[in-house]
Each structure stands twice: as structure tokens, then as C-alpha cells.
Coordinates of C-alpha atoms in Angstrom, one line a residue:
Chain A
M29 CA -10.8 -20.3 26.8
I30 CA -13.9 -18.2 27.5
K31 CA -15.7 -18.4 30.8
L32 CA -18.6 -16.3 32.0
E33 CA -19.8 -16.7 35.5
H34 CA -23.1 -15.2 36.5
M35 CA -22.4 -12.2 34.5
S36 CA -25.0 -9.4 34.5
K37 CA -24.7 -6.1 32.7
Y38 CA -27.1 -3.2 33.5
Y39 CA -27.5 0.0 31.5
G40 CA -28.9 2.3 34.1
P41 CA -31.6 0.3 35.9
Y42 CA -32.2 -1.9 32.8
P43 CA -30.5 -5.3 32.6
A44 CA -29.1 -6.0 29.1
V45 CA -27.7 -9.3 30.1
L46 CA -28.8 -11.2 33.2
D47 CA -26.9 -13.8 35.1
V48 CA -25.3 -15.5 32.1
S49 CA -22.9 -18.3 32.6
F50 CA -21.2 -20.4 29.9
E51 CA -17.9 -21.8 29.0
V52 CA -16.2 -22.2 25.6
L53 CA -13.4 -24.7 25.4
K54 CA -10.3 -24.4 23.4
G55 CA -10.9 -25.1 19.7
E56 CA -14.7 -24.9 19.9
I57 CA -16.7 -22.9 17.4
V58 CA -19.7 -21.6 19.2
G59 CA -22.6 -19.7 17.7
F60 CA -24.3 -17.0 19.8
L61 CA -27.8 -16.9 18.5
G62 CA -30.6 -14.5 19.4
P63 CA -33.0 -11.9 18.0
N64 CA -31.9 -8.3 17.8
G65 CA -31.6 -6.7 21.2
A66 CA -31.2 -10.0 23.0
G67 CA -27.9 -9.1 24.6
K68 CA -25.4 -10.6 22.1
T69 CA -23.4 -7.5 21.5
T70 CA -23.4 -6.5 25.2
T71 CA -22.0 -10.0 26.1
M72 CA -19.3 -9.7 23.5
R73 CA -18.4 -6.2 24.6
V74 CA -17.9 -7.6 28.1
L75 CA -15.8 -10.4 26.9
T76 CA -13.6 -8.1 24.9
G77 CA -13.0 -5.7 27.7
Y78 CA -14.9 -2.8 26.1
T79 CA -17.3 -2.5 28.9
P80 CA -17.0 -4.1 32.4
P81 CA -19.8 -6.4 33.7
T82 CA -22.0 -5.0 36.5
R83 CA -21.9 -8.3 38.3
G84 CA -20.1 -11.6 37.8
D85 CA -16.9 -12.5 36.2
A86 CA -15.5 -12.9 32.7
V87 CA -12.3 -14.8 32.0
V88 CA -10.8 -15.0 28.6
A89 CA -7.6 -17.0 27.8
G90 CA -7.1 -17.4 31.5
Y91 CA -7.1 -13.7 32.3
N92 CA -9.9 -11.9 34.2
I93 CA -11.2 -9.3 31.8
V94 CA -11.5 -6.6 34.5
S95 CA -8.5 -7.2 36.7
H96 CA -6.1 -8.3 34.0
S97 CA -7.7 -6.5 31.1
L98 CA -4.6 -5.8 29.0
D99 CA -3.4 -9.4 29.2
A100 CA -6.8 -10.6 28.3
R101 CA -7.1 -8.2 25.4
R102 CA -3.8 -9.3 23.9
H103 CA -5.3 -12.7 23.4
I104 CA -8.5 -11.6 21.8
G105 CA -9.3 -10.9 18.1
Y106 CA -12.5 -8.9 17.9
L107 CA -14.7 -7.8 15.0
P108 CA -17.4 -5.4 16.3
E109 CA -20.8 -5.2 14.6
T110 CA -20.0 -1.9 12.9
V111 CA -16.7 -2.8 11.2
P112 CA -14.2 -0.4 12.6
L113 CA -12.1 0.9 9.7
Y114 CA -10.1 4.0 8.9
L115 CA -11.4 4.7 5.5
D116 CA -8.5 7.0 4.5
M117 CA -5.9 4.3 4.9
T118 CA -4.9 1.5 2.6
V119 CA -5.6 -2.1 3.6
T120 CA -1.9 -2.7 4.2
D121 CA -1.4 0.5 6.3
Y122 CA -4.5 -0.2 8.3
L123 CA -3.4 -3.7 9.2
K124 CA 0.1 -2.5 10.0
Y125 CA -1.3 0.2 12.3
M126 CA -3.6 -2.3 14.0
G127 CA -0.7 -4.7 14.4
S128 CA 1.4 -2.0 16.1
L129 CA -1.5 -1.3 18.5
R130 CA -1.6 -5.0 19.4
G131 CA 2.0 -4.7 20.5
M132 CA 3.4 -6.7 17.6
N133 CA 6.9 -5.9 16.7
R134 CA 7.9 -4.8 13.2
S135 CA 9.2 -8.1 11.9
W136 CA 6.1 -10.0 13.1
I137 CA 3.9 -7.4 11.5
N138 CA 5.7 -7.6 8.2
E139 CA 5.4 -11.4 8.3
R140 CA 1.7 -11.5 9.3
V141 CA 0.2 -8.7 7.2
P142 CA 0.7 -10.4 3.8
K143 CA -0.4 -13.7 5.3
V144 CA -3.7 -12.4 6.6
I145 CA -4.3 -10.5 3.4
D146 CA -3.9 -13.8 1.6
T147 CA -6.1 -15.6 4.2
V148 CA -9.0 -13.2 3.7
R149 CA -8.3 -13.1 -0.1
L150 CA -7.7 -9.4 -0.5
N151 CA -4.4 -9.8 -2.5
D152 CA -5.6 -7.6 -5.3
Y153 CA -6.7 -4.8 -2.9
R154 CA -3.7 -4.6 -0.6
D155 CA -2.9 -1.0 -1.6
A156 CA -6.5 0.1 -2.1
L157 CA -8.0 2.6 0.2
V158 CA -10.3 0.9 2.7
G159 CA -13.0 3.6 1.9
K160 CA -13.1 2.4 -1.7
L161 CA -13.8 -1.2 -0.9
S162 CA -17.2 -2.9 -1.1
K163 CA -19.0 -3.8 2.1
G164 CA -18.0 -7.5 1.8
F165 CA -14.3 -6.6 1.3
R166 CA -14.5 -4.2 4.2
Q167 CA -15.8 -7.0 6.3
R168 CA -12.9 -9.1 5.3
T169 CA -10.5 -6.3 6.2
G170 CA -12.2 -6.3 9.6
I171 CA -11.7 -10.0 9.9
A172 CA -8.1 -9.6 8.9
Q173 CA -7.4 -7.2 11.7
A174 CA -9.1 -9.6 14.2
I175 CA -6.8 -12.5 13.3
L176 CA -3.7 -10.5 12.7
H177 CA -2.0 -11.0 16.0
E178 CA -2.8 -14.7 16.1
P179 CA -5.2 -14.4 19.0
D180 CA -6.3 -17.5 21.0
V181 CA -9.9 -16.3 21.0
L182 CA -11.8 -14.9 18.1
I183 CA -15.0 -12.9 18.7
L184 CA -17.0 -11.9 15.7
D185 CA -20.2 -9.9 16.1
E186 CA -22.7 -10.4 13.3
P187 CA -19.9 -10.9 10.7
T188 CA -22.3 -11.3 7.7
I189 CA -24.7 -8.5 8.4
G190 CA -25.4 -6.1 5.6
I191 CA -23.3 -7.6 2.9
D192 CA -24.5 -9.1 -0.4
P193 CA -25.4 -12.7 -0.7
I194 CA -22.5 -14.0 -2.7
Q195 CA -20.1 -12.3 -0.3
V196 CA -22.1 -13.7 2.6
V197 CA -21.3 -17.2 1.3
E198 CA -17.7 -16.4 0.9
T199 CA -17.4 -14.8 4.4
R200 CA -19.0 -17.9 5.9
E201 CA -16.5 -20.1 4.2
L202 CA -13.7 -17.9 5.5
I203 CA -15.1 -18.1 9.0
S204 CA -15.4 -21.9 8.9
E205 CA -11.7 -22.0 7.9
L206 CA -10.7 -19.7 10.8
G207 CA -12.6 -22.0 13.1
E208 CA -10.1 -24.8 12.3
D209 CA -7.4 -23.1 14.4
H210 CA -9.1 -20.6 16.7
T211 CA -11.5 -20.7 19.5
L212 CA -14.4 -18.9 18.0
L213 CA -17.5 -17.2 19.3
L214 CA -19.7 -15.8 16.6
S215 CA -23.0 -14.0 17.0
S216 CA -25.8 -14.1 14.5
H217 CA -29.6 -13.7 14.3
I218 CA -29.7 -16.2 11.4
L219 CA -30.3 -19.8 12.4
P220 CA -29.1 -21.4 9.2
E221 CA -25.9 -19.5 9.3
V222 CA -25.0 -20.7 12.8
S223 CA -26.0 -24.2 11.8
M224 CA -23.6 -24.1 8.9
I225 CA -20.6 -22.8 10.8
C226 CA -20.9 -23.9 14.4
R227 CA -20.9 -27.2 16.3
R228 CA -22.5 -25.7 19.3
V229 CA -25.2 -23.0 19.7
L230 CA -26.0 -20.7 22.6
V231 CA -29.4 -19.1 22.3
I232 CA -29.9 -15.9 24.1
H233 CA -33.2 -14.1 24.7
D234 CA -33.9 -11.1 26.8
G235 CA -30.5 -11.2 28.3
R236 CA -30.6 -14.8 29.3
I237 CA -29.2 -18.0 27.9
V238 CA -32.2 -20.2 27.0
A239 CA -30.6 -23.1 25.2
D240 CA -27.2 -24.6 24.7
D241 CA -27.2 -27.4 22.2
R242 CA -25.9 -28.8 18.9
P243 CA -27.3 -26.9 15.9
N244 CA -29.1 -29.9 14.3
N245 CA -30.8 -30.7 17.6
L246 CA -31.9 -27.1 17.8
S247 CA -33.2 -26.9 14.3
E248 CA -35.1 -30.2 14.8
R249 CA -36.6 -29.0 18.0
L250 CA -37.3 -25.5 16.8
Q251 CA -38.3 -25.7 13.3
H252 CA -40.1 -29.0 13.0
S253 CA -41.2 -30.1 16.4
E254 CA -43.6 -29.9 19.2
R255 CA -42.2 -31.1 22.5
I256 CA -44.4 -33.3 24.7
E257 CA -43.9 -34.6 28.2
L258 CA -45.2 -38.1 28.6
T259 CA -45.2 -40.2 31.7
I260 CA -46.2 -43.8 31.7
R261 CA -46.6 -46.5 34.3
G262 CA -46.1 -50.2 34.0
A263 CA -44.2 -50.5 30.8
E264 CA -40.7 -51.4 29.6
P265 CA -38.8 -48.3 28.7
R266 CA -37.3 -49.7 25.5
A267 CA -40.7 -50.9 24.2
V268 CA -42.3 -47.5 24.8
I269 CA -39.5 -45.6 23.1
G270 CA -39.6 -48.0 20.2
E271 CA -43.4 -47.7 19.8
M272 CA -43.2 -43.9 20.1
R273 CA -40.5 -43.6 17.5
D274 CA -42.6 -45.8 15.1
L275 CA -45.4 -43.2 15.2
P276 CA -45.4 -41.3 11.9
M277 CA -45.4 -37.8 13.4
V278 CA -42.8 -38.4 16.1
V279 CA -39.3 -37.1 15.4
D280 CA -37.7 -38.5 18.5
A281 CA -38.5 -40.0 21.8
R282 CA -36.2 -40.4 24.8
R283 CA -36.1 -40.6 28.5
D284 CA -36.7 -37.4 30.4
N285 CA -33.4 -36.8 32.3
R286 CA -34.3 -33.6 34.0
A287 CA -33.6 -33.8 37.7
E288 CA -37.1 -33.1 38.9
S289 CA -38.7 -35.6 36.5
V290 CA -36.3 -38.3 37.5
A291 CA -36.9 -37.7 41.2
R292 CA -40.7 -37.8 40.7
A293 CA -40.4 -40.9 38.6
E294 CA -38.4 -42.7 41.2
R295 CA -40.9 -41.7 43.9
D296 CA -43.9 -42.8 41.8
G297 CA -42.3 -45.7 40.0
T298 CA -43.2 -44.2 36.6
L299 CA -41.3 -43.7 33.3
P300 CA -40.9 -40.1 32.2
L301 CA -40.3 -39.4 28.5
I302 CA -39.8 -36.5 26.2
V303 CA -41.3 -36.9 22.8
D304 CA -40.6 -34.5 19.9
A305 CA -43.2 -34.5 17.2
R306 CA -44.0 -32.6 14.0
P307 CA -46.3 -29.7 14.7
N308 CA -50.0 -29.7 13.8
A309 CA -50.2 -33.5 13.6
Q310 CA -52.4 -34.0 16.6
A311 CA -49.5 -35.8 18.2
T312 CA -51.0 -35.8 21.7
E313 CA -54.2 -37.6 20.6
V314 CA -52.2 -40.2 18.6
I315 CA -49.9 -40.8 21.5
A316 CA -52.8 -41.1 24.0
N317 CA -54.5 -43.7 21.7
K318 CA -51.2 -45.6 21.4
V319 CA -50.6 -45.8 25.1
I320 CA -54.2 -47.0 25.8
E321 CA -54.0 -49.5 22.9
Q322 CA -50.8 -50.9 24.5
G323 CA -52.5 -51.2 27.8
W324 CA -50.0 -48.9 29.6
G325 CA -50.9 -46.5 32.4
L326 CA -51.1 -43.0 31.1
V327 CA -50.0 -40.7 34.0
N328 CA -49.2 -37.5 32.2
L329 CA -49.3 -36.1 28.7
T330 CA -48.5 -32.5 28.4
P331 CA -47.2 -30.3 25.6
L332 CA -44.3 -28.3 26.9
P333 CA -44.4 -24.5 26.9
L334 CA -43.2 -23.1 23.6
T335 CA -40.6 -20.7 24.9
L336 CA -37.9 -21.6 22.4
E337 CA -40.3 -21.6 19.5
E338 CA -41.5 -18.2 20.5
I339 CA -38.0 -16.9 20.6
F340 CA -37.3 -18.4 17.2
L341 CA -40.3 -16.7 15.7
E342 CA -38.2 -13.6 16.2
L343 CA -35.2 -15.1 14.6
T344 CA -34.5 -15.3 10.9
T345 CA -34.9 -19.0 10.3
E346 CA -35.2 -18.9 6.5
E347 CA -32.6 -17.3 4.4
D348 CA -33.3 -15.0 1.6
L349 CA -30.4 -15.1 -0.7
G350 CA -32.0 -12.9 -3.3
Chain B
M18 CA 4.5 4.0 26.0
R19 CA 5.4 3.2 22.3
F20 CA 1.6 3.1 21.6
I21 CA 1.6 6.9 22.2
W22 CA 4.0 7.3 19.3
Y23 CA 2.2 4.9 17.0
I24 CA -1.1 6.7 17.5
A25 CA 0.5 10.2 17.1
N26 CA 2.4 9.1 14.0
K27 CA -0.8 7.8 12.4
E28 CA -2.7 10.9 13.2
V29 CA 0.0 13.3 11.9
R30 CA 0.0 11.4 8.6
T31 CA -3.8 11.7 8.5
Y32 CA -3.5 15.5 9.0
F33 CA -1.0 15.9 6.2
A34 CA -2.7 13.5 3.9
S35 CA -5.9 15.5 4.0
P36 CA -6.4 19.2 3.1
M37 CA -7.0 20.0 6.7
A38 CA -3.5 20.8 7.8
Y39 CA -2.8 22.9 4.7
V40 CA -6.0 24.9 4.9
V41 CA -5.6 25.6 8.6
S42 CA -1.9 26.5 8.2
A43 CA -2.7 28.9 5.3
A44 CA -5.4 30.5 7.4
F45 CA -3.1 30.8 10.4
L46 CA -0.3 32.4 8.4
A47 CA -2.7 34.7 6.6
I48 CA -4.4 36.0 9.8
T49 CA -1.3 36.2 11.9
G50 CA 0.4 37.8 8.9
F51 CA -2.2 40.5 8.8
F52 CA -1.7 41.3 12.5
F53 CA 2.1 41.2 12.1
V54 CA 2.0 43.6 9.1
A55 CA -0.4 46.0 10.7
S56 CA 1.8 46.1 13.8
V57 CA 5.1 46.9 12.1
S58 CA 4.0 49.0 9.1
D59 CA 3.7 52.4 11.0
A60 CA 6.4 55.0 10.4
F61 CA 8.1 54.5 13.8
S62 CA 6.8 51.1 14.8
E63 CA 8.7 48.7 17.0
A64 CA 10.4 45.7 15.4
S65 CA 8.6 43.1 17.5
I66 CA 6.4 40.1 17.0
R67 CA 3.7 41.4 19.3
G68 CA 1.3 41.8 16.4
F69 CA 1.9 38.2 15.3
L70 CA 1.5 37.0 18.9
A71 CA -1.8 38.9 19.3
G72 CA -3.1 37.3 16.1
A73 CA -1.9 33.8 17.0
V74 CA -3.4 33.9 20.5
F75 CA -6.7 35.1 19.1
F76 CA -6.9 32.7 16.1
M77 CA -6.0 29.6 18.2
I78 CA -9.3 30.0 20.1
F79 CA -10.9 28.6 16.9
M80 CA -8.0 26.9 15.3
S81 CA -7.1 24.5 18.2
P82 CA -10.6 23.0 18.5
A83 CA -10.8 22.8 14.7
I84 CA -7.6 20.8 14.7
T85 CA -8.6 18.5 17.6
M86 CA -12.3 18.1 16.8
R87 CA -11.8 15.1 14.6
L88 CA -9.4 13.2 16.9
L89 CA -11.8 11.5 19.3
A90 CA -15.2 12.3 17.8
E91 CA -14.5 10.5 14.6
E92 CA -13.2 7.4 16.4
Q93 CA -16.5 7.3 18.3
K94 CA -18.6 7.9 15.2
I95 CA -17.1 5.2 12.9
G96 CA -16.7 2.7 15.7
T97 CA -12.9 2.5 15.7
L98 CA -12.9 3.6 19.4
E99 CA -14.3 0.2 20.2
L100 CA -11.3 -1.3 18.5
L101 CA -8.8 1.0 20.3
L102 CA -10.4 0.3 23.7
T103 CA -10.3 -3.5 23.1
S104 CA -6.7 -3.4 22.0
P105 CA -4.1 -3.7 24.7
V106 CA -3.7 0.1 24.8
R107 CA -4.5 2.2 27.8
E108 CA -6.8 5.2 27.7
F109 CA -4.0 7.7 28.6
E110 CA -1.9 6.4 25.8
I111 CA -4.7 7.0 23.3
V112 CA -5.2 10.5 24.7
L113 CA -1.5 11.4 24.7
G114 CA -1.0 10.0 21.2
K115 CA -3.9 12.1 19.9
F116 CA -2.7 15.2 21.8
L117 CA 0.9 14.8 20.5
S118 CA -0.3 14.6 16.9
A119 CA -2.2 17.9 17.2
F120 CA 0.7 19.5 19.0
I121 CA 3.2 18.4 16.3
T122 CA 0.8 19.9 13.7
V123 CA 0.7 23.2 15.5
L124 CA 4.5 23.2 16.0
A125 CA 4.9 22.8 12.2
M126 CA 2.7 25.9 11.7
L127 CA 4.8 27.8 14.3
V128 CA 8.0 26.9 12.5
L129 CA 6.5 28.2 9.2
S130 CA 5.6 31.5 11.0
L131 CA 9.3 32.0 11.8
Y132 CA 9.6 33.8 8.5
F133 CA 8.1 36.8 10.3
V134 CA 11.0 36.8 12.6
I135 CA 13.4 36.5 9.7
L136 CA 11.8 39.6 8.1
L137 CA 12.3 41.5 11.4
F138 CA 16.0 40.7 11.4
V139 CA 16.3 41.6 7.7
Y140 CA 14.6 45.0 8.0
G141 CA 15.2 46.0 11.6
I142 CA 17.0 45.3 14.9
P143 CA 14.5 43.4 17.0
D144 CA 15.0 42.6 20.6
V145 CA 15.6 38.8 20.9
G146 CA 14.3 38.3 24.4
P147 CA 10.6 39.0 23.7
I148 CA 10.8 36.9 20.6
L149 CA 12.0 33.9 22.5
T150 CA 9.6 34.2 25.4
G151 CA 6.8 35.0 22.9
Y152 CA 7.4 31.7 21.0
L153 CA 7.8 29.8 24.3
G154 CA 4.5 31.3 25.5
L155 CA 2.8 30.4 22.2
V156 CA 4.0 26.8 22.4
L157 CA 2.6 26.5 26.0
Y158 CA -0.6 28.3 25.0
A159 CA -1.0 26.0 22.1
A160 CA -0.7 23.0 24.3
A161 CA -3.3 24.3 26.7
T162 CA -5.8 25.1 23.9
L163 CA -5.3 21.8 22.2
A164 CA -5.9 19.9 25.5
I165 CA -9.2 21.8 25.9
G166 CA -10.1 21.1 22.3
L167 CA -9.3 17.4 22.7
F168 CA -11.4 17.2 25.8
A169 CA -14.3 18.7 23.8
S170 CA -13.8 16.1 21.1
A171 CA -14.1 13.2 23.6
L172 CA -17.5 14.3 24.7
S173 CA -19.5 13.5 21.6
P174 CA -19.3 11.6 18.3
N175 CA -20.2 14.8 16.5
Q176 CA -17.2 16.8 15.4
I177 CA -19.1 20.1 15.3
V178 CA -20.1 19.6 18.9
G179 CA -16.4 19.2 19.7
L180 CA -15.6 22.4 17.8
V181 CA -18.3 24.5 19.4
V182 CA -17.7 23.2 22.9
G183 CA -13.9 23.7 22.5
A184 CA -14.1 27.1 21.1
G185 CA -16.8 28.0 23.7
L186 CA -14.5 26.9 26.6
L187 CA -11.6 28.8 25.1
T188 CA -13.6 32.0 24.5
G189 CA -15.0 31.8 28.0
L190 CA -11.5 31.5 29.5
T191 CA -10.3 34.3 27.4
I192 CA -13.0 36.9 28.1
I193 CA -13.3 35.9 31.8
D194 CA -12.0 39.4 32.7
F195 CA -15.4 40.8 31.6
V196 CA -16.8 39.0 34.6
S197 CA -13.9 39.5 37.0
D198 CA -14.0 43.2 36.4
R199 CA -17.5 43.3 37.8
V200 CA -16.9 41.3 41.0
T201 CA -14.6 42.1 43.8
G202 CA -12.4 40.3 46.4
I203 CA -11.3 36.7 46.2
T204 CA -13.8 35.8 43.4
S205 CA -12.2 38.4 41.2
E206 CA -8.7 37.2 41.9
I207 CA -9.6 33.6 41.2
L208 CA -11.3 34.5 37.9
D209 CA -8.3 36.6 36.9
A210 CA -5.9 33.8 37.8
L211 CA -7.9 31.5 35.4
Q212 CA -7.7 33.9 32.4
L213 CA -6.2 31.9 29.6
G214 CA -5.0 34.3 26.9
A215 CA -4.5 38.0 27.1
S216 CA -7.0 40.7 26.7
F217 CA -5.2 41.9 23.7
S218 CA -7.0 44.7 22.0
V219 CA -6.7 42.7 18.9
F220 CA -8.9 44.9 16.8
D221 CA -7.4 48.2 18.1
L222 CA -4.8 48.9 15.5
D223 CA -3.0 51.5 17.7
S224 CA -2.3 49.3 20.7
F225 CA -1.3 46.0 19.1
G226 CA 0.0 43.5 21.5
V227 CA -0.6 45.6 24.6
A228 CA -1.6 43.0 27.0
E229 CA -3.5 44.1 30.0
S230 CA -4.0 40.9 31.8
G231 CA -4.0 37.2 31.4
H232 CA -1.2 34.6 31.5
F233 CA 0.1 35.5 28.0
A234 CA 0.8 39.1 28.8
D235 CA 4.2 38.7 30.3
F236 CA 5.4 36.3 27.6
A237 CA 4.6 39.0 25.0
R238 CA 6.6 41.6 27.0
G239 CA 9.6 39.4 27.2
I240 CA 9.1 38.3 30.8
L241 CA 9.3 34.7 31.8
S242 CA 7.3 34.0 34.9
V243 CA 7.1 30.6 36.6
G244 CA 3.4 31.2 37.4
D245 CA 2.4 31.6 33.8
V246 CA 4.4 28.5 32.7
V247 CA 2.8 26.5 35.6
Y248 CA -0.6 27.8 34.6
Y249 CA -0.4 26.6 31.0
L250 CA 1.1 23.3 32.0
S251 CA -1.6 22.8 34.6
I252 CA -4.4 23.6 32.2
T253 CA -2.9 21.1 29.7
A254 CA -2.5 18.4 32.3
V255 CA -6.0 18.9 33.8
F256 CA -7.8 18.8 30.5
L257 CA -5.8 15.8 29.3
M258 CA -6.8 14.0 32.5
L259 CA -10.4 15.0 32.0
T260 CA -10.2 13.6 28.4
V261 CA -8.9 10.3 29.8
I262 CA -11.8 10.3 32.3
A263 CA -14.3 11.1 29.5
L264 CA -13.0 8.0 27.6
E265 CA -13.1 5.8 30.6
T266 CA -16.7 6.7 31.4
R267 CA -17.7 5.8 27.8
R268 CA -17.0 2.2 28.9
W269 CA -19.6 2.4 31.5
R270 CA -22.3 3.8 29.3

């Protein structure tokens, strides 16, 4: 549904997004996670046809966003970070206007507007001026316009930013419901939010995708673990993994499947592993002792560079719900 | 194409739902009314709308950018432009829709001003020709000034910038004869050809509506010249195109 291929976007000489590629399949709910200024909004603006990529391609719902921009835009529902509302219109009038700009005919508009108002639970405010609504309700009005024309792809940029905690919870529930029948890309700088809603997370930092994983794997890796590369000679893989997993501070141990590790292991006849351990538990020492105690050959024991953790220091990992 | 109408329709409603349209209409009628009265209240004055035309041409220098300043600046400021540009709507449809709404608003004001003409017919025997060409000229002139105002509104999210740039461009094109008088040859001719309004001596109560130069002069005299019509239509088209380009370049920024 969404496909980015080696997309770069420069503002002047400065790259906002650099060589980003990813694909979102039909029905997926993908979180786009990164600290402020990482390139989330830029990527979304490219995907929605607001701004063209400097290099690379973006395809949404089967249409290239540059060469078949209008066709692509017809299939996208978009909620920009600053919720775009005409404050002097009523909720119903606003939605009808947005519907007409999406090329919906009158009967379709008249059928959809009450439905989406019901979906976003604004029934009591259908004739209220948008300018009189609270921030959370404005956000819902913004979501309503995004889903109005039954788009295949829904792109929401920081949909819970700046609204009060109770409304944040409600908005998240709403988004989770929407995810049931839309392909959804949602950006956020709040890790728990993404974990709650999404089944897959893309982490972007300094304009590059640095991780693409399930949210619980990410949280494990990022909040509670230190990653260690361990290479052993002369041992049975299953025994080693079992022993490692029995260590109290180890969260997980598995074979290292990265291409270069596998190649090296085949050449040297060794067993490469990745061990995730709780931080500050002297995991390397304990693992070294264990390997020696078992009489295995210790080839390599290296804590991996902490790039992801560093990125996540900039993210909001704990939520303050007031 | 229907998007042009949807956008124009929404904007016209916004005008008439806010005090803007009423305040501007009242000011327009008051100011042009003053010029009209001053031009016809002499003992042997001519029953014509020249005074009204002089006032209207003068006042539109400020009124047109005031009407258009909101149209694109506000969309940029509150972020709805991002929504428009990610809807399946083309830039020129947005621009034409916005332009049409301002044009309709000004046409409504011109219809209201027809009571000056009715007064002329009640109290005198006016010549119909100059009234018709005068109104036609005013409609064309309004289109050109609104296109310039709309272009100014596209340049910045700030409405005041739109107003000042728009009124500045219009004033410049109106008083361009100050410059063309001081140069000679082809330069002078080109500058004269660009002059937007007429150098009405708007504040000279004895010579109301005596147009010396500029593309409005002949309309006020009752002469319909193709050159003047083409001039106003060209200015309108050129500035609408510039507005479209200004919107398109926003995407690249």
C-alpha cells in the first residue's frame, strides 16, 4: 500500500530524510517513531504528495506520488501535525466541504458525514463551530476528515500531540479501531503510544530508518537490555543458548543471523550469538565466566554499540499522564 | 473544474458570514458616494458617473488587497493549505476558486452601487454609453486588482504582508506615470502602457473624472478600446498564473 524506495528529501543542501526505503502492506498498522526533527513529518509530506522527494520514489495505493499525484491523493487520508481546520465552520459544514474537495458526490457525502461524526464520537457537536471545540475534539474532527472518503491509506502525523491525557486515551482507542479496516501509518515520539497501537514500528533518526521491528521486541531491546555479541567455538548451539537463557540477567539469546557474522562463522567454524541482557548487571563478566566454566572456546565477547539506545534517550519512553 | 466552484462557494459564504464584506461594502459605497455627490452637485454639472468611477478606481487600490489578503495567507497560517494541496485538487483550481470568490464579492458591491445610476436617471438625463463602458471597465479593473491582491496573499502566511504588498504593487502601477514622465523614448512608452488605473485628479474637485492617461481613461469617457480590455485581462491572467506558481513553489520549500 505504501512503498518508499531510496527516498531522500533535501531542504537546500540539508537532507531531512536520507535514502529511506520501506514498505507497508495492506492492513498493517505501522508506527513511525523518532525524536522531534528526525524526519517523520517530511516523510509523511512526501507520502501525501505535499512535497516531492528530491530523489527516489514513493508509491501509495499503487500510484506514484509524483507522476500520478491526483490518483494517489484520492486514496490517502491525511491528518497533518497542525490539525487543519476552518475555525469559522461547523463540524458538519467542514466535513461536507472536505468531502467535496475529495471529489465525493453529494449523496456519498450525505451518507458518510453522519457516519464519521459517529465514528469519532462528535454526535453532540455536529453543529458546533470548530473554533469552539476543545483541542481533543478538534483532533477528532481532523481524524474525521481523514477517514471521510474511505481512503485505502491513512496517514496520521502525531495525532495525540498537545491534547489532554483523558482525550489522549480516547484518541488512541479511536485510532486502534480505525486500524482494523485501514492501512495506517502513524507517527509519534512516544514509545508506549506506538507499542499500544501498532504491530510494527519503524524507528527514524537523523533522516534514516534505524530499526524496523515489532514493538515489544523494540521495548525489550531498548528499555531493558544491553546487546552483546558472543562467538563460541566447540559447543552445541542449543546447549549454549539454553545455558545463556538460564543466566539471571539475560533476557534473550539467539543465533546471530546477520550475513557477515554467518559468513565469518562458516569460515572459522564458530557459533555466533546475540545475547540481550539487562543493563548494569555485569553481563559480559558473567557470560565470560559461564563460557569458561563450560569449557567452551571464547572467541569474541563484545557489547554492541548503543545507537538505538542513544536514539531512545531522546524519545519519550515514559508517559506522564498527569 | 467543479472544485473551483466548491472553493469559491465556501469563500463567499465566509465573506458574508463575517463582518468583512459588510464593512468593506459600506466603506466602498461611502467613499464612492462622496466622489459621486461632489461630481454632480455643481449648478451645471454633467449627469455622469465619472465621479463614482474616480472614487472606485482610487479606493480599489486598497480595497482589493484587503478583500484578497485573507484568501491564501490564512490557509498557510492555519495549515489548511497542506490539506488543500494533499487533496486531489490542482493548484490552479484553488487559485481560480479563491479569485472567483473575491470577484463575486466585488460584483455584489458594484450591484449595490447601481443606485447612483438610478439617481442619475431620476434627476437628470445621463448618457448611457459612458455608464455601460464605465461599469465594464470597473469590472475588468476589479479583476486585475484582485488578481494582484491574490498574488500578494500567496507570498506569505501573514495577511498584513499580503495587504501591504498588494496595495504597494497597485499604487506603483497607478502612479507609474510619475516615472514615465521623467524618461523618454521606448522606456516611457512601455511604462505608460503598464499604467493600471487612470491618473484621475481624484482630489481636484473641479476636474473629477478627467482622465489623463492609463487604461481606465477611455472607459470613463465612454470609449471601448480593445487594447484596454486586453490589458486588464492580461494583468489578471498573468497574476493568477504567478499565484499558481507561488503555490507550486511552496511545495518545494
